[in-house]
PDB file of C-alpha atoms and ligand atoms in Angstrom:
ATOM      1  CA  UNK A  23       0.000   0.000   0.000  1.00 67.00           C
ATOM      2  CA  UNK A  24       1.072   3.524  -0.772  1.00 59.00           C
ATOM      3  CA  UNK A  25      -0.170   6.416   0.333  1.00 59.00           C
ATOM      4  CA  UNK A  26      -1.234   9.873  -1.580  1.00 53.00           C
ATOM      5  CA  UNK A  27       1.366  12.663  -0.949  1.00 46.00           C
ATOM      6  CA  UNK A  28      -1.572  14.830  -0.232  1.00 50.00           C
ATOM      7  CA  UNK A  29      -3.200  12.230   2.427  1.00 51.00           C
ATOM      8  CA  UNK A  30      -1.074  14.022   5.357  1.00 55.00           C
ATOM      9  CA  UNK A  31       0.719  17.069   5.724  1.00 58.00           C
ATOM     10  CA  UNK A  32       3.533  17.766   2.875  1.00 71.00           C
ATOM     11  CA  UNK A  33       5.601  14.818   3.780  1.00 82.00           C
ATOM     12  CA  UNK A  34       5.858  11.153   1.289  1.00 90.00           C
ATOM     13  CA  UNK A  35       4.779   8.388   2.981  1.00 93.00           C
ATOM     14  CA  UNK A  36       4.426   5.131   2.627  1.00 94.00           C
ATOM     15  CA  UNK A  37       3.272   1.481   3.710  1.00 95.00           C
ATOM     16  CA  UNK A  38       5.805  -1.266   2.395  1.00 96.00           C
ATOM     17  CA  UNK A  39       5.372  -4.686   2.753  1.00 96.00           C
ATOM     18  CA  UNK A  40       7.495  -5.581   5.879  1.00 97.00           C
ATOM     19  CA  UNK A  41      10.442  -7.278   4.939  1.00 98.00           C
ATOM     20  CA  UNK A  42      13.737  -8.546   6.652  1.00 97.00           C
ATOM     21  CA  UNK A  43      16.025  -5.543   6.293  1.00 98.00           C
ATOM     22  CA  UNK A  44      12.950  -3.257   6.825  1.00 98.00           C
ATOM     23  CA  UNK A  45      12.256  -5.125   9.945  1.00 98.00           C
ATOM     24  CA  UNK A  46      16.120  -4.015  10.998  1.00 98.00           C
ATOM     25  CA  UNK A  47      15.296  -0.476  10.355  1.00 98.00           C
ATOM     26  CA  UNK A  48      11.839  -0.847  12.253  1.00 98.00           C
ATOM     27  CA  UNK A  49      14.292  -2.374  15.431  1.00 98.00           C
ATOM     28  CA  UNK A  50      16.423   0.588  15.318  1.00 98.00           C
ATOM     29  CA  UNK A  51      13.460   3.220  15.214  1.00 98.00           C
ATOM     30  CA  UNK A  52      11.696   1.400  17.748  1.00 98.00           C
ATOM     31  CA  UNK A  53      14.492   1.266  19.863  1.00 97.00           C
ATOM     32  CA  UNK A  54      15.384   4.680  19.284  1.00 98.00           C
ATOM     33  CA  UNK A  55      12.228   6.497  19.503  1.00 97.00           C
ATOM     34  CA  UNK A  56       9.389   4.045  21.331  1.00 97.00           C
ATOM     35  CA  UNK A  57       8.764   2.230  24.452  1.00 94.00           C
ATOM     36  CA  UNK A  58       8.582  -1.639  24.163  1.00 94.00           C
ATOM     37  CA  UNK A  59       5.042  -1.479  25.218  1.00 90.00           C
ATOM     38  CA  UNK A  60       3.419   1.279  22.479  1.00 93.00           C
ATOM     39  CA  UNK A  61       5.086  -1.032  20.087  1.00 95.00           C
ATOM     40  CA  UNK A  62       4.508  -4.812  20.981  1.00 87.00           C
ATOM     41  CA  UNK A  63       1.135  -6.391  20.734  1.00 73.00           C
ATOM     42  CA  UNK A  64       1.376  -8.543  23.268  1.00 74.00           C
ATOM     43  CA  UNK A  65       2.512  -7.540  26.867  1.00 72.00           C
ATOM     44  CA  UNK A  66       6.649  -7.592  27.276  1.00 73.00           C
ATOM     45  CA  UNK A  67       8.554  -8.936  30.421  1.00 73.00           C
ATOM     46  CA  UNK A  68      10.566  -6.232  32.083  1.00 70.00           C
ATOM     47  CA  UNK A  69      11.767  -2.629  31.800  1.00 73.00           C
ATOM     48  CA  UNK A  70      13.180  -0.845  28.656  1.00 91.00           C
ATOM     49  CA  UNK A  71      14.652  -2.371  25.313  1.00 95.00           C
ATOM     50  CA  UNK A  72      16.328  -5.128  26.969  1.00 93.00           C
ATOM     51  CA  UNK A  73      18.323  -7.940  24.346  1.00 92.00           C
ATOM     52  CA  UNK A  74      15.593 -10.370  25.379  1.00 90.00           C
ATOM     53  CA  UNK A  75      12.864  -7.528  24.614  1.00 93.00           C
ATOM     54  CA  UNK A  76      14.679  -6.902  21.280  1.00 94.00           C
ATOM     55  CA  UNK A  77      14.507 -10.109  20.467  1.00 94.00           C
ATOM     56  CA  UNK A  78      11.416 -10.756  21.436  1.00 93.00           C
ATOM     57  CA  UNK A  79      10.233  -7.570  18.894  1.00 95.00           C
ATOM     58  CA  UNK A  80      12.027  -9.491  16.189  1.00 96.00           C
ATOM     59  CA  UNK A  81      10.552 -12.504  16.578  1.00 95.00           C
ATOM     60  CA  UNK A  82       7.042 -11.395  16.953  1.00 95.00           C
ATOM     61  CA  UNK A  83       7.499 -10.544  13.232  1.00 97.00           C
ATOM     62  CA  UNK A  84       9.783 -13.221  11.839  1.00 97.00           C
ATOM     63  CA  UNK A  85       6.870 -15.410  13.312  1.00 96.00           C
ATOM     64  CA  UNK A  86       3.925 -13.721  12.827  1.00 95.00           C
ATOM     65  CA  UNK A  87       4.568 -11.675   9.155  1.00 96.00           C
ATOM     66  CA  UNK A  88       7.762 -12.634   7.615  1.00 97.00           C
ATOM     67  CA  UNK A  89       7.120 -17.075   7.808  1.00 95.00           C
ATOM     68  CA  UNK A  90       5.929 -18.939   5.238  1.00 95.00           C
ATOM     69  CA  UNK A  91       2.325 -19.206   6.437  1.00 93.00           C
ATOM     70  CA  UNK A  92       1.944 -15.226   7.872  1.00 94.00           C
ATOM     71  CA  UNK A  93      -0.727 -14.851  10.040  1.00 93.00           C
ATOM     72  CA  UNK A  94      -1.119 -11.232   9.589  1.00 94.00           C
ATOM     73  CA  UNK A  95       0.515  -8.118   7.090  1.00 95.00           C
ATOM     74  CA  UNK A  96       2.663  -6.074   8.604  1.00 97.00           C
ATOM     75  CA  UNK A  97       3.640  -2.714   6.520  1.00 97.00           C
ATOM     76  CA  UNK A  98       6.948  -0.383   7.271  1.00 97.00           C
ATOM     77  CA  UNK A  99       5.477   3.354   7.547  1.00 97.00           C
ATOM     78  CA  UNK A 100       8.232   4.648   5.404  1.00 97.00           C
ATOM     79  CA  UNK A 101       8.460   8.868   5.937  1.00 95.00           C
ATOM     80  CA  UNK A 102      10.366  10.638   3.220  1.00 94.00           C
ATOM     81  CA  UNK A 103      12.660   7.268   2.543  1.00 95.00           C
ATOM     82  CA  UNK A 104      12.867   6.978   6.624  1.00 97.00           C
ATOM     83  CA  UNK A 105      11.261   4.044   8.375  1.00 98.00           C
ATOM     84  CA  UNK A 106       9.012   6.026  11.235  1.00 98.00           C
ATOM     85  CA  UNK A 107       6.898   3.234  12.056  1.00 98.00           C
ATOM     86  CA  UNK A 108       4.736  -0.025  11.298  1.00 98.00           C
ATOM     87  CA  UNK A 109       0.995  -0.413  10.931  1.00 97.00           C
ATOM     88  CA  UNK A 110      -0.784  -4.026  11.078  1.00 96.00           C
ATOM     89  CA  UNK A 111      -3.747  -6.150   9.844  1.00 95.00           C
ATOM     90  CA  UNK A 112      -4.541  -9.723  11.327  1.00 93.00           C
ATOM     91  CA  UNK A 113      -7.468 -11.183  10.425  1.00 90.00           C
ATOM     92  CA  UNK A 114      -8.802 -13.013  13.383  1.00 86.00           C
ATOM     93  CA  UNK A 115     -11.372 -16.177  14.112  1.00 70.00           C
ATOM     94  CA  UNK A 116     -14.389 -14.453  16.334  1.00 60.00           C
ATOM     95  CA  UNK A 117     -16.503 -17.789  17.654  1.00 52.00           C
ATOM     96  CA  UNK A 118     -17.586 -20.900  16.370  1.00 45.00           C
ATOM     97  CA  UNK A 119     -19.016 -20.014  12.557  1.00 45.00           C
ATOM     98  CA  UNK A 120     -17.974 -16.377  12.135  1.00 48.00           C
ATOM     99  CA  UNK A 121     -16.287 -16.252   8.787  1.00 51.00           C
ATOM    100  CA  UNK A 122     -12.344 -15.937   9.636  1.00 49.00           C
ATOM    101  CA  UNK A 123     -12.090 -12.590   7.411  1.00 48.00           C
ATOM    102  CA  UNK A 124     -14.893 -11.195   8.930  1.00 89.00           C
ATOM    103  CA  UNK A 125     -13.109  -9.666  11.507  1.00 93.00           C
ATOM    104  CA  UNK A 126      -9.738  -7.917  11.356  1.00 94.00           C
ATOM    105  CA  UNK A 127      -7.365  -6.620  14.029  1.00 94.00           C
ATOM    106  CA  UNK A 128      -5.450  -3.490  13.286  1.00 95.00           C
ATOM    107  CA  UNK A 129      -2.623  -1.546  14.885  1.00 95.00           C
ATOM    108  CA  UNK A 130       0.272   1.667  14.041  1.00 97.00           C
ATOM    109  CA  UNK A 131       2.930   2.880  16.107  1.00 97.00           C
ATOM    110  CA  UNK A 132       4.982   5.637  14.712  1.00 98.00           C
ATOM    111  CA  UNK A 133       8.134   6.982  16.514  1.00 98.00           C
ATOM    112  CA  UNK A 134       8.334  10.001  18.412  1.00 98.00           C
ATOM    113  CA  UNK A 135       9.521  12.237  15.832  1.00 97.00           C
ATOM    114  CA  UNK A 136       6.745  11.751  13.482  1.00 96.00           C
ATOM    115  CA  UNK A 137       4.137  11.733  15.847  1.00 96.00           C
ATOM    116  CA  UNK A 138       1.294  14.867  16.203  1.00 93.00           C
ATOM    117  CA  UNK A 139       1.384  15.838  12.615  1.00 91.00           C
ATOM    118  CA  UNK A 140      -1.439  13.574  10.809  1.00 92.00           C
ATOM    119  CA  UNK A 141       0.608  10.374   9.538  1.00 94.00           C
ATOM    120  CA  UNK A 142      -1.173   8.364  12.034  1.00 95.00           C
ATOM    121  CA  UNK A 143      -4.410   9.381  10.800  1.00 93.00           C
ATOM    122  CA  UNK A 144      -3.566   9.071   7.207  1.00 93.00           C
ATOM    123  CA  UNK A 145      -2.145   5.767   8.149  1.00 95.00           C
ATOM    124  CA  UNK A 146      -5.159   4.535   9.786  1.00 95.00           C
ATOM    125  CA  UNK A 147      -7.390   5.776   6.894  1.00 93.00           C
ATOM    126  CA  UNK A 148      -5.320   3.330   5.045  1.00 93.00           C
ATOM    127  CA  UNK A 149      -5.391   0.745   7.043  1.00 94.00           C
ATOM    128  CA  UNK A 150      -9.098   0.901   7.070  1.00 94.00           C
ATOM    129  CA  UNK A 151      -8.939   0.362   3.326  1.00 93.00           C
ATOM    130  CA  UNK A 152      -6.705  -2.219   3.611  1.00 91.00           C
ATOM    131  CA  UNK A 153      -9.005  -3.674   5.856  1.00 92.00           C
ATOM    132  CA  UNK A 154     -12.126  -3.709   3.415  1.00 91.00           C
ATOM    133  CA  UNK A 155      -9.964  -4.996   0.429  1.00 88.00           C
ATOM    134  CA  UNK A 156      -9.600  -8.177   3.228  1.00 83.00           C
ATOM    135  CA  UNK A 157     -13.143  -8.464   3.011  1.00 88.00           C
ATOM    136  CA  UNK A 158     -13.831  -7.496   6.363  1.00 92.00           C
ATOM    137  CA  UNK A 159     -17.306  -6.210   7.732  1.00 93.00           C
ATOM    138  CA  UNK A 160     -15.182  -5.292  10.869  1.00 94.00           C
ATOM    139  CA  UNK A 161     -11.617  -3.643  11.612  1.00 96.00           C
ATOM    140  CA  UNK A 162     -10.878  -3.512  15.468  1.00 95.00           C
ATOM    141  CA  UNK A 163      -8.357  -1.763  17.661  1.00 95.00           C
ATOM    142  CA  UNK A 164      -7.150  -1.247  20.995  1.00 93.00           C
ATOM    143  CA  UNK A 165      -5.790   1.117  22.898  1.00 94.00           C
ATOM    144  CA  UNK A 166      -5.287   2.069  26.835  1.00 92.00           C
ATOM    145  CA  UNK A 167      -7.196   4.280  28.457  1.00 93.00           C
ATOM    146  CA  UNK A 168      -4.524   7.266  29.117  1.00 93.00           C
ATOM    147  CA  UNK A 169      -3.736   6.731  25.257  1.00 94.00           C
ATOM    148  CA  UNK A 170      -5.245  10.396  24.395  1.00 94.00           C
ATOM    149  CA  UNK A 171      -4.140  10.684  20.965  1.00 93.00           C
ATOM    150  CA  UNK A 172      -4.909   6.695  20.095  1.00 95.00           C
ATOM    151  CA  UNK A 173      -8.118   7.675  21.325  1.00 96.00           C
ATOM    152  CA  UNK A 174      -9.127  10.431  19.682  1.00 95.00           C
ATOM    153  CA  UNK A 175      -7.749   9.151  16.450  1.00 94.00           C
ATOM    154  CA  UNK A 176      -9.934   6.314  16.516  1.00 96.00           C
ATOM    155  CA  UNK A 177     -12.875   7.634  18.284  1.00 96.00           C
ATOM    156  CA  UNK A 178     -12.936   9.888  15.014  1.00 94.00           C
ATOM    157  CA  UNK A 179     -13.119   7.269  12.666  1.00 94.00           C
ATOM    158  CA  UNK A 180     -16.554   6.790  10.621  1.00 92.00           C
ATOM    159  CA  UNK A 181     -19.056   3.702  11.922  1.00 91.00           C
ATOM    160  CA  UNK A 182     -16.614   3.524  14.897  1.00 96.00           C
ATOM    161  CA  UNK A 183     -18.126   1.160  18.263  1.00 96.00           C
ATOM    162  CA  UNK A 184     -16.149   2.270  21.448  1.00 97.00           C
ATOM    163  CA  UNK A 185     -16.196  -0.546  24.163  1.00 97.00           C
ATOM    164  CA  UNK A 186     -14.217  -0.902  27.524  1.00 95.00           C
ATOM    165  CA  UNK A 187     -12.985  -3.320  28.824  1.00 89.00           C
ATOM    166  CA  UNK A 188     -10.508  -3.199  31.650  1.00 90.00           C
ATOM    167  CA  UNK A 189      -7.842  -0.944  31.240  1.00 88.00           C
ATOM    168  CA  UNK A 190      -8.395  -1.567  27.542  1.00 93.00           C
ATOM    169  CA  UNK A 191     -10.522   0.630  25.054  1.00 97.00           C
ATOM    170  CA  UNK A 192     -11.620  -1.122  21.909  1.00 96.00           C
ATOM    171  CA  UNK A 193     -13.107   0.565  18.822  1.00 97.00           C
ATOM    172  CA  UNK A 194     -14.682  -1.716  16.179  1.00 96.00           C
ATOM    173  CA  UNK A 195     -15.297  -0.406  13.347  1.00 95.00           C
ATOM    174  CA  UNK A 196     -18.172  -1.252  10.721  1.00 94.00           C
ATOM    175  CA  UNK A 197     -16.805  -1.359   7.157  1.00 92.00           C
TER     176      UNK A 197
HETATM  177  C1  COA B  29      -1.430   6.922  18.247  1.00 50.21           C
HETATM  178  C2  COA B  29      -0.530   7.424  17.113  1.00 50.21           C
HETATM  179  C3  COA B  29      -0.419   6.363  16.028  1.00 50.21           C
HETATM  180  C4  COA B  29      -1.223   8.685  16.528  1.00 50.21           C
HETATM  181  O1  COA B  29      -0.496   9.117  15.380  1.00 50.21           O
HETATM  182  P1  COA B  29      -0.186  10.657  15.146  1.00 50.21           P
HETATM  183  O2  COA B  29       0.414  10.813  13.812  1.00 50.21           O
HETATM  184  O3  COA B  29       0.584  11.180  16.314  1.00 50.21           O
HETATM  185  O4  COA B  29      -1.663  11.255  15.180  1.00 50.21           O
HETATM  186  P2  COA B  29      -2.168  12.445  14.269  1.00 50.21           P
HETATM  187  O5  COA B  29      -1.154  13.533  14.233  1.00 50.21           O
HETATM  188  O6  COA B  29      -2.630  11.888  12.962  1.00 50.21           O
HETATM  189  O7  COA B  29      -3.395  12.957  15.119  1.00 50.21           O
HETATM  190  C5  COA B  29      -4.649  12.342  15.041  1.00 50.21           C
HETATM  191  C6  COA B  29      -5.656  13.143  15.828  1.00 50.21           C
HETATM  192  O8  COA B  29      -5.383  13.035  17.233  1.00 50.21           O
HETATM  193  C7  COA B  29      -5.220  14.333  17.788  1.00 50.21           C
HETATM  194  N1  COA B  29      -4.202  14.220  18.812  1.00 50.21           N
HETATM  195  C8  COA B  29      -2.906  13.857  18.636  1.00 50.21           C
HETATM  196  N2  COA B  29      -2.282  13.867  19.822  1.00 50.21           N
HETATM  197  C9  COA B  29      -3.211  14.238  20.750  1.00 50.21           C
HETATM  198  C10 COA B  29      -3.170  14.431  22.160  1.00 50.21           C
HETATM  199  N3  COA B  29      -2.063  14.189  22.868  1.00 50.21           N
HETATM  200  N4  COA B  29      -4.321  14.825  22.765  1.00 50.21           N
HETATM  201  C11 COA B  29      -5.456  15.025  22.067  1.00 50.21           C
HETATM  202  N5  COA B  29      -5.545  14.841  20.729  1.00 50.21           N
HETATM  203  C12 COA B  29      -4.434  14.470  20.095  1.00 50.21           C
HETATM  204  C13 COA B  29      -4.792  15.211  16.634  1.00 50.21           C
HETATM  205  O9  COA B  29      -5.113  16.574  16.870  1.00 50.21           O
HETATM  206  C14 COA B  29      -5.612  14.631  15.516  1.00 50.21           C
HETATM  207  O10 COA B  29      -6.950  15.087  15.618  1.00 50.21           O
HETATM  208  P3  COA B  29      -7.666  15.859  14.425  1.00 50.21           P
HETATM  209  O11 COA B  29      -7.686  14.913  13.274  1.00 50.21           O
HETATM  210  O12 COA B  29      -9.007  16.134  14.975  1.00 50.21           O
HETATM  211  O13 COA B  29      -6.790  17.037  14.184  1.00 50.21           O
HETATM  212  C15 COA B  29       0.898   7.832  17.621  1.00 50.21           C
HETATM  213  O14 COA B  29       0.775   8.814  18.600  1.00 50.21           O
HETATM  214  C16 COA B  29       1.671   6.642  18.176  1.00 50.21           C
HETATM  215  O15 COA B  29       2.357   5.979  17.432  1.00 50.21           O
HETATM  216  N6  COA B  29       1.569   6.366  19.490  1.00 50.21           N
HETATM  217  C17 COA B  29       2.242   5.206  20.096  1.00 50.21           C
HETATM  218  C18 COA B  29       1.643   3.879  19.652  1.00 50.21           C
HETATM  219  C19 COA B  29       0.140   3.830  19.872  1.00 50.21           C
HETATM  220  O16 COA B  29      -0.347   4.288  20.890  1.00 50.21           O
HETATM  221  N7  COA B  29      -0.605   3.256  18.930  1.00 50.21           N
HETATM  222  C20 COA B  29      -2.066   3.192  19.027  1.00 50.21           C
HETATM  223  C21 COA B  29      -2.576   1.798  18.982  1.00 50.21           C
HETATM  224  S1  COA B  29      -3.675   1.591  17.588  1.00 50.21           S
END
């Protein structure tokens, strides 16, 4: 996927296919300009980029995006020829009959320096596309509850269900 110049501010950006030498950049930005936790799906052991967090990063995507049977699509936001962040579609099983594209999961981090200027929100926009050309009825997210911007970013998306549940906010939205 590649995004319209014009989609945010003046800046070129793009979503490429997540690759291995992209996933080294993605390491380094992470590293560099994220916490472990606004990054990883899934909950991390311990403080700070630790080796054993760093690898853990990498192998959440080896697994997960770069195998032979990927389980979801991971894309490098790519800002003016930089790697900023990454943005994510998994299609997920909901229950006993629901059709397994039915339902997708979606997620973007982008690194400190890019953040606050509308790439996230052109990146979302895309993801939601991405999302439809799936053949999803339904593209979810999550977020945490003192996640203002993740919030309002998705809260401002069209045919967008807001749901709590713990210290978690989900939005579904209806594509
Ligand atoms: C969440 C995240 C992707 C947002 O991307 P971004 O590029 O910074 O967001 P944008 O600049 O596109 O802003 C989107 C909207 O949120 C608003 N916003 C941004 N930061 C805000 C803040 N701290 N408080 C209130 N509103 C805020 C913007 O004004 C904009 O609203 P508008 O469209 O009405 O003007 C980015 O901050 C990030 O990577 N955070 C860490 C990872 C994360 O939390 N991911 C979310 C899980 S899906």
């Amino acid at each position: 996927m590649s995004l319209s110049p014009e989609l945010a501010s003046d800046r070129r950006i793009m979503l490429i296919p997540l690759d291995e030498p992209l996933l080294r950049d993605l390491l380094a930005t992470a590293v560099a300009e994220a916490e472990p936790a606004e990054v990883m799906p899934e909950p991390v052991e311990g403080a700070g980029w630790s080796p054993e967090v760093r690898e853990a990063f990498l192998r959440f995507h080896l697994t997960r995006s770069l195998s032979a049977a990927p389980v979801e699509r991971t894309y490098a936001v790519v800002v003016d020829g930089t790697v900023a962040g990454a943005a994510r579609l998994a299609p997920l099983e909901e229950g006993e009959g629901a059709a397994e594209s039915s339902l997708v999961e979606g997620g973007v981090w982008l690194g400190r320096a890019y953040r606050g200027s509308g790439i996230g929100k052109a990146v979302l926009r895309e993801l939601v596309h991405g999302a439809k050309a799936f053949g999803a009825a339904r593209l979810r997210t999550r977020t945490t509850r003192e996640n203002t911007s993740a919030l309002h970013l998705l809260g401002a998306l069209e045919g967008v269900e807001r749901a709590e549940s713990g210290s978690e906010v989900v939005f579904t939205v209806h594509l």
